[in-house]
């Protein structure tokens, strides 16, 4: 893989994973066809166009704010229309962090740390409590694979993100 192709792959990260899986080869071949002899990176115009289109593709399939908020804060299942968006989110790099430090989690942890640091007159104790919260987070992080598996099962997906084939006569709808 040459330098130009690596930079094209980097640009393609603006698109959601489901798009890159299905049409990433087409996009890459188009970008490679646009390469001039000796060119080491896509032009600024091409780069901005790929990024703009990728962000538009990400925003197009995103759930509305109120559904997203319920999903993120209370683990409410999204409608089938947003199933693949949920898959991309659950398989994303920082999912466990987003899940536990989401809208309500951030308020909870920030309030706890504020109370401990401001109202505790004993700094070593405050540091110990802060470390305890960090260790608790790491313990939760260890169970990330189990959490991902459970969340993907809500949407009838396996750990790899592929749809689970249901057995005839078994209704998996909820």
PDB file of C-alpha atoms in Angstrom:
ATOM      1  CA  UNK A   1       0.000   0.000   0.000  1.00  0.00           C
ATOM      2  CA  UNK A   2       1.575   3.269  -1.062  1.00  0.00           C
ATOM      3  CA  UNK A   3       1.390   6.628   0.695  1.00  0.00           C
ATOM      4  CA  UNK A   4      -1.454   7.925  -1.485  1.00  0.00           C
ATOM      5  CA  UNK A   5      -3.610   4.891  -0.747  1.00  0.00           C
ATOM      6  CA  UNK A   6      -2.966   5.123   3.013  1.00  0.00           C
ATOM      7  CA  UNK A   7      -4.051   8.750   2.974  1.00  0.00           C
ATOM      8  CA  UNK A   8      -7.190   7.789   1.074  1.00  0.00           C
ATOM      9  CA  UNK A   9      -7.972   5.180   3.730  1.00  0.00           C
ATOM     10  CA  UNK A  10      -7.511   7.833   6.379  1.00  0.00           C
ATOM     11  CA  UNK A  11      -9.937  10.147   4.569  1.00  0.00           C
ATOM     12  CA  UNK A  12     -12.474   7.351   4.216  1.00  0.00           C
ATOM     13  CA  UNK A  13     -12.752   7.132   8.007  1.00  0.00           C
ATOM     14  CA  UNK A  14     -15.148  10.080   7.757  1.00  0.00           C
ATOM     15  CA  UNK A  15     -17.716   7.583   6.451  1.00  0.00           C
ATOM     16  CA  UNK A  16     -19.550   5.257   8.850  1.00  0.00           C
ATOM     17  CA  UNK A  17     -18.155   1.713   9.128  1.00  0.00           C
ATOM     18  CA  UNK A  18     -21.217   0.166   7.447  1.00  0.00           C
ATOM     19  CA  UNK A  19     -20.605   2.358   4.380  1.00  0.00           C
ATOM     20  CA  UNK A  20     -16.916   1.474   4.247  1.00  0.00           C
ATOM     21  CA  UNK A  21     -17.794  -2.231   4.479  1.00  0.00           C
ATOM     22  CA  UNK A  22     -20.263  -2.109   1.607  1.00  0.00           C
ATOM     23  CA  UNK A  23     -18.873   0.614  -0.676  1.00  0.00           C
ATOM     24  CA  UNK A  24     -15.372   1.331   0.578  1.00  0.00           C
ATOM     25  CA  UNK A  25     -13.761  -0.428  -2.376  1.00  0.00           C
ATOM     26  CA  UNK A  26     -15.679   1.733  -4.861  1.00  0.00           C
ATOM     27  CA  UNK A  27     -14.708   4.931  -3.086  1.00  0.00           C
ATOM     28  CA  UNK A  28     -11.072   3.891  -2.817  1.00  0.00           C
ATOM     29  CA  UNK A  29     -10.871   2.934  -6.492  1.00  0.00           C
ATOM     30  CA  UNK A  30     -12.425   6.284  -7.465  1.00  0.00           C
ATOM     31  CA  UNK A  31      -9.870   8.147  -5.374  1.00  0.00           C
ATOM     32  CA  UNK A  32      -7.055   6.070  -6.864  1.00  0.00           C
ATOM     33  CA  UNK A  33      -8.333   6.834 -10.382  1.00  0.00           C
ATOM     34  CA  UNK A  34      -8.104  10.546  -9.582  1.00  0.00           C
ATOM     35  CA  UNK A  35      -4.431  10.225  -8.646  1.00  0.00           C
ATOM     36  CA  UNK A  36      -2.059  12.128 -10.883  1.00  0.00           C
ATOM     37  CA  UNK A  37       1.363  10.606 -11.601  1.00  0.00           C
ATOM     38  CA  UNK A  38       3.707  11.340  -8.702  1.00  0.00           C
ATOM     39  CA  UNK A  39       0.933  12.648  -6.457  1.00  0.00           C
ATOM     40  CA  UNK A  40       1.400  11.611  -2.801  1.00  0.00           C
ATOM     41  CA  UNK A  41      -1.888  12.857  -1.347  1.00  0.00           C
ATOM     42  CA  UNK A  42      -5.365  13.700  -2.582  1.00  0.00           C
ATOM     43  CA  UNK A  43      -5.890  17.354  -3.420  1.00  0.00           C
ATOM     44  CA  UNK A  44      -7.441  19.656  -0.862  1.00  0.00           C
ATOM     45  CA  UNK A  45     -10.685  19.849  -2.826  1.00  0.00           C
ATOM     46  CA  UNK A  46     -10.964  16.044  -3.078  1.00  0.00           C
ATOM     47  CA  UNK A  47     -10.138  15.644   0.607  1.00  0.00           C
ATOM     48  CA  UNK A  48     -12.722  18.175   1.715  1.00  0.00           C
ATOM     49  CA  UNK A  49     -15.323  16.585  -0.557  1.00  0.00           C
ATOM     50  CA  UNK A  50     -14.705  13.113   0.874  1.00  0.00           C
ATOM     51  CA  UNK A  51     -14.852  14.430   4.439  1.00  0.00           C
ATOM     52  CA  UNK A  52     -18.019  16.463   3.766  1.00  0.00           C
ATOM     53  CA  UNK A  53     -19.737  13.492   2.139  1.00  0.00           C
ATOM     54  CA  UNK A  54     -18.656  11.159   4.923  1.00  0.00           C
ATOM     55  CA  UNK A  55     -19.985  13.438   7.630  1.00  0.00           C
ATOM     56  CA  UNK A  56     -23.252  13.845   5.720  1.00  0.00           C
ATOM     57  CA  UNK A  57     -23.556  10.042   5.519  1.00  0.00           C
ATOM     58  CA  UNK A  58     -22.943   9.770   9.279  1.00  0.00           C
ATOM     59  CA  UNK A  59     -25.538  12.418  10.125  1.00  0.00           C
ATOM     60  CA  UNK A  60     -28.160  11.102   7.709  1.00  0.00           C
ATOM     61  CA  UNK A  61     -28.764   7.852   9.625  1.00  0.00           C
ATOM     62  CA  UNK A  62     -28.416   9.275  13.112  1.00  0.00           C
ATOM     63  CA  UNK A  63     -31.428   8.967  15.448  1.00  0.00           C
ATOM     64  CA  UNK A  64     -33.179  12.150  16.595  1.00  0.00           C
ATOM     65  CA  UNK A  65     -31.832  13.753  19.752  1.00  0.00           C
ATOM     66  CA  UNK A  66     -34.530  12.492  22.116  1.00  0.00           C
ATOM     67  CA  UNK A  67     -34.113   8.870  20.945  1.00  0.00           C
ATOM     68  CA  UNK A  68     -30.336   9.192  21.150  1.00  0.00           C
ATOM     69  CA  UNK A  69     -30.582  10.621  24.672  1.00  0.00           C
ATOM     70  CA  UNK A  70     -32.795   7.751  25.888  1.00  0.00           C
ATOM     71  CA  UNK A  71     -30.481   5.229  24.209  1.00  0.00           C
ATOM     72  CA  UNK A  72     -27.343   6.745  25.687  1.00  0.00           C
ATOM     73  CA  UNK A  73     -28.638   7.531  29.184  1.00  0.00           C
ATOM     74  CA  UNK A  74     -31.075   4.706  29.894  1.00  0.00           C
ATOM     75  CA  UNK A  75     -30.068   1.984  27.373  1.00  0.00           C
ATOM     76  CA  UNK A  76     -33.453   2.192  25.670  1.00  0.00           C
ATOM     77  CA  UNK A  77     -33.585   0.099  22.497  1.00  0.00           C
ATOM     78  CA  UNK A  78     -33.658   2.141  19.285  1.00  0.00           C
ATOM     79  CA  UNK A  79     -36.238   1.411  16.555  1.00  0.00           C
ATOM     80  CA  UNK A  80     -35.177  -0.967  13.745  1.00  0.00           C
ATOM     81  CA  UNK A  81     -34.548   2.015  11.456  1.00  0.00           C
ATOM     82  CA  UNK A  82     -31.467   2.894  13.532  1.00  0.00           C
ATOM     83  CA  UNK A  83     -30.259  -0.689  14.057  1.00  0.00           C
ATOM     84  CA  UNK A  84     -27.089  -0.311  12.014  1.00  0.00           C
ATOM     85  CA  UNK A  85     -26.275   3.029  13.623  1.00  0.00           C
ATOM     86  CA  UNK A  86     -26.528   1.305  17.008  1.00  0.00           C
ATOM     87  CA  UNK A  87     -24.262  -1.489  15.729  1.00  0.00           C
ATOM     88  CA  UNK A  88     -21.629   1.030  14.677  1.00  0.00           C
ATOM     89  CA  UNK A  89     -21.921   2.799  18.022  1.00  0.00           C
ATOM     90  CA  UNK A  90     -21.650  -0.383  20.092  1.00  0.00           C
ATOM     91  CA  UNK A  91     -18.674  -1.644  18.105  1.00  0.00           C
ATOM     92  CA  UNK A  92     -17.014   1.775  18.215  1.00  0.00           C
ATOM     93  CA  UNK A  93     -13.691   2.374  19.865  1.00  0.00           C
ATOM     94  CA  UNK A  94     -14.844   4.219  23.002  1.00  0.00           C
ATOM     95  CA  UNK A  95     -18.297   2.658  23.477  1.00  0.00           C
ATOM     96  CA  UNK A  96     -17.795   1.666  27.116  1.00  0.00           C
ATOM     97  CA  UNK A  97     -16.550   5.153  27.911  1.00  0.00           C
ATOM     98  CA  UNK A  98     -19.558   6.711  26.131  1.00  0.00           C
ATOM     99  CA  UNK A  99     -21.909   4.346  27.895  1.00  0.00           C
ATOM    100  CA  UNK A 100     -20.701   4.951  31.443  1.00  0.00           C
ATOM    101  CA  UNK A 101     -19.643   8.555  31.017  1.00  0.00           C
ATOM    102  CA  UNK A 102     -22.633   9.484  28.866  1.00  0.00           C
ATOM    103  CA  UNK A 103     -24.983  12.355  29.706  1.00  0.00           C
ATOM    104  CA  UNK A 104     -26.133  11.036  33.096  1.00  0.00           C
ATOM    105  CA  UNK A 105     -22.881   9.233  33.911  1.00  0.00           C
ATOM    106  CA  UNK A 106     -20.860  12.384  33.437  1.00  0.00           C
ATOM    107  CA  UNK A 107     -23.132  14.320  35.783  1.00  0.00           C
ATOM    108  CA  UNK A 108     -22.964  11.526  38.365  1.00  0.00           C
ATOM    109  CA  UNK A 109     -19.177  11.128  38.326  1.00  0.00           C
ATOM    110  CA  UNK A 110     -18.481  14.862  38.132  1.00  0.00           C
ATOM    111  CA  UNK A 111     -20.806  15.560  41.061  1.00  0.00           C
ATOM    112  CA  UNK A 112     -19.210  12.777  43.092  1.00  0.00           C
ATOM    113  CA  UNK A 113     -15.706  14.016  42.424  1.00  0.00           C
ATOM    114  CA  UNK A 114     -16.702  17.613  43.171  1.00  0.00           C
ATOM    115  CA  UNK A 115     -18.247  16.659  46.502  1.00  0.00           C
ATOM    116  CA  UNK A 116     -15.258  14.535  47.468  1.00  0.00           C
ATOM    117  CA  UNK A 117     -12.634  17.098  46.524  1.00  0.00           C
ATOM    118  CA  UNK A 118     -14.368  20.237  47.804  1.00  0.00           C
ATOM    119  CA  UNK A 119     -15.947  18.996  51.025  1.00  0.00           C
ATOM    120  CA  UNK A 120     -13.324  16.519  52.110  1.00  0.00           C
ATOM    121  CA  UNK A 121     -10.664  18.257  54.212  1.00  0.00           C
ATOM    122  CA  UNK A 122      -8.365  15.238  54.011  1.00  0.00           C
ATOM    123  CA  UNK A 123      -6.588  15.269  50.586  1.00  0.00           C
ATOM    124  CA  UNK A 124      -5.193  11.710  50.840  1.00  0.00           C
ATOM    125  CA  UNK A 125      -8.698  10.413  51.499  1.00  0.00           C
ATOM    126  CA  UNK A 126     -10.039  12.402  48.525  1.00  0.00           C
ATOM    127  CA  UNK A 127      -7.276  10.936  46.375  1.00  0.00           C
ATOM    128  CA  UNK A 128      -8.151   7.436  47.628  1.00  0.00           C
ATOM    129  CA  UNK A 129     -11.819   7.897  46.756  1.00  0.00           C
ATOM    130  CA  UNK A 130     -10.872   9.230  43.323  1.00  0.00           C
ATOM    131  CA  UNK A 131      -8.625   6.198  42.777  1.00  0.00           C
ATOM    132  CA  UNK A 132     -11.458   3.937  43.938  1.00  0.00           C
ATOM    133  CA  UNK A 133     -13.770   5.453  41.318  1.00  0.00           C
ATOM    134  CA  UNK A 134     -11.068   4.937  38.686  1.00  0.00           C
ATOM    135  CA  UNK A 135     -10.579   1.302  39.689  1.00  0.00           C
ATOM    136  CA  UNK A 136     -14.343   0.762  39.650  1.00  0.00           C
ATOM    137  CA  UNK A 137     -14.387   2.112  36.123  1.00  0.00           C
ATOM    138  CA  UNK A 138     -11.575  -0.251  35.096  1.00  0.00           C
ATOM    139  CA  UNK A 139     -13.426  -3.211  36.598  1.00  0.00           C
ATOM    140  CA  UNK A 140     -16.462  -2.242  34.544  1.00  0.00           C
ATOM    141  CA  UNK A 141     -14.178  -1.903  31.523  1.00  0.00           C
ATOM    142  CA  UNK A 142     -12.989  -5.494  31.878  1.00  0.00           C
ATOM    143  CA  UNK A 143     -16.537  -6.653  31.208  1.00  0.00           C
ATOM    144  CA  UNK A 144     -16.649  -4.677  27.942  1.00  0.00           C
ATOM    145  CA  UNK A 145     -16.931  -7.748  25.711  1.00  0.00           C
ATOM    146  CA  UNK A 146     -19.850  -9.085  27.741  1.00  0.00           C
ATOM    147  CA  UNK A 147     -21.569  -5.686  27.664  1.00  0.00           C
ATOM    148  CA  UNK A 148     -21.064  -5.360  23.901  1.00  0.00           C
ATOM    149  CA  UNK A 149     -22.446  -8.863  23.341  1.00  0.00           C
ATOM    150  CA  UNK A 150     -25.546  -8.074  25.424  1.00  0.00           C
ATOM    151  CA  UNK A 151     -26.149  -4.738  23.702  1.00  0.00           C
ATOM    152  CA  UNK A 152     -25.706  -6.219  20.212  1.00  0.00           C
ATOM    153  CA  UNK A 153     -28.127  -9.028  21.117  1.00  0.00           C
ATOM    154  CA  UNK A 154     -30.790  -6.356  21.721  1.00  0.00           C
ATOM    155  CA  UNK A 155     -30.629  -5.650  18.000  1.00  0.00           C
ATOM    156  CA  UNK A 156     -30.368  -9.322  16.962  1.00  0.00           C
ATOM    157  CA  UNK A 157     -26.676  -8.969  16.045  1.00  0.00           C
ATOM    158  CA  UNK A 158     -23.740 -11.197  16.964  1.00  0.00           C
ATOM    159  CA  UNK A 159     -20.456  -9.889  18.405  1.00  0.00           C
ATOM    160  CA  UNK A 160     -19.066  -9.367  14.905  1.00  0.00           C
ATOM    161  CA  UNK A 161     -22.058  -7.186  13.999  1.00  0.00           C
ATOM    162  CA  UNK A 162     -23.694  -9.669  11.637  1.00  0.00           C
ATOM    163  CA  UNK A 163     -27.429 -10.348  11.951  1.00  0.00           C
ATOM    164  CA  UNK A 164     -28.296 -13.438  13.975  1.00  0.00           C
ATOM    165  CA  UNK A 165     -30.302 -15.898  11.930  1.00  0.00           C
ATOM    166  CA  UNK A 166     -33.460 -16.752  13.813  1.00  0.00           C
ATOM    167  CA  UNK A 167     -34.837 -20.256  13.820  1.00  0.00           C
ATOM    168  CA  UNK A 168     -38.169 -20.742  12.065  1.00  0.00           C
ATOM    169  CA  UNK A 169     -41.056 -20.343  14.477  1.00  0.00           C
ATOM    170  CA  UNK A 170     -38.986 -18.328  16.962  1.00  0.00           C
ATOM    171  CA  UNK A 171     -40.076 -14.721  17.274  1.00  0.00           C
ATOM    172  CA  UNK A 172     -37.185 -12.503  18.409  1.00  0.00           C
ATOM    173  CA  UNK A 173     -39.064  -9.223  18.090  1.00  0.00           C
ATOM    174  CA  UNK A 174     -39.585  -7.219  21.253  1.00  0.00           C
TER     175      UNK A 174
END
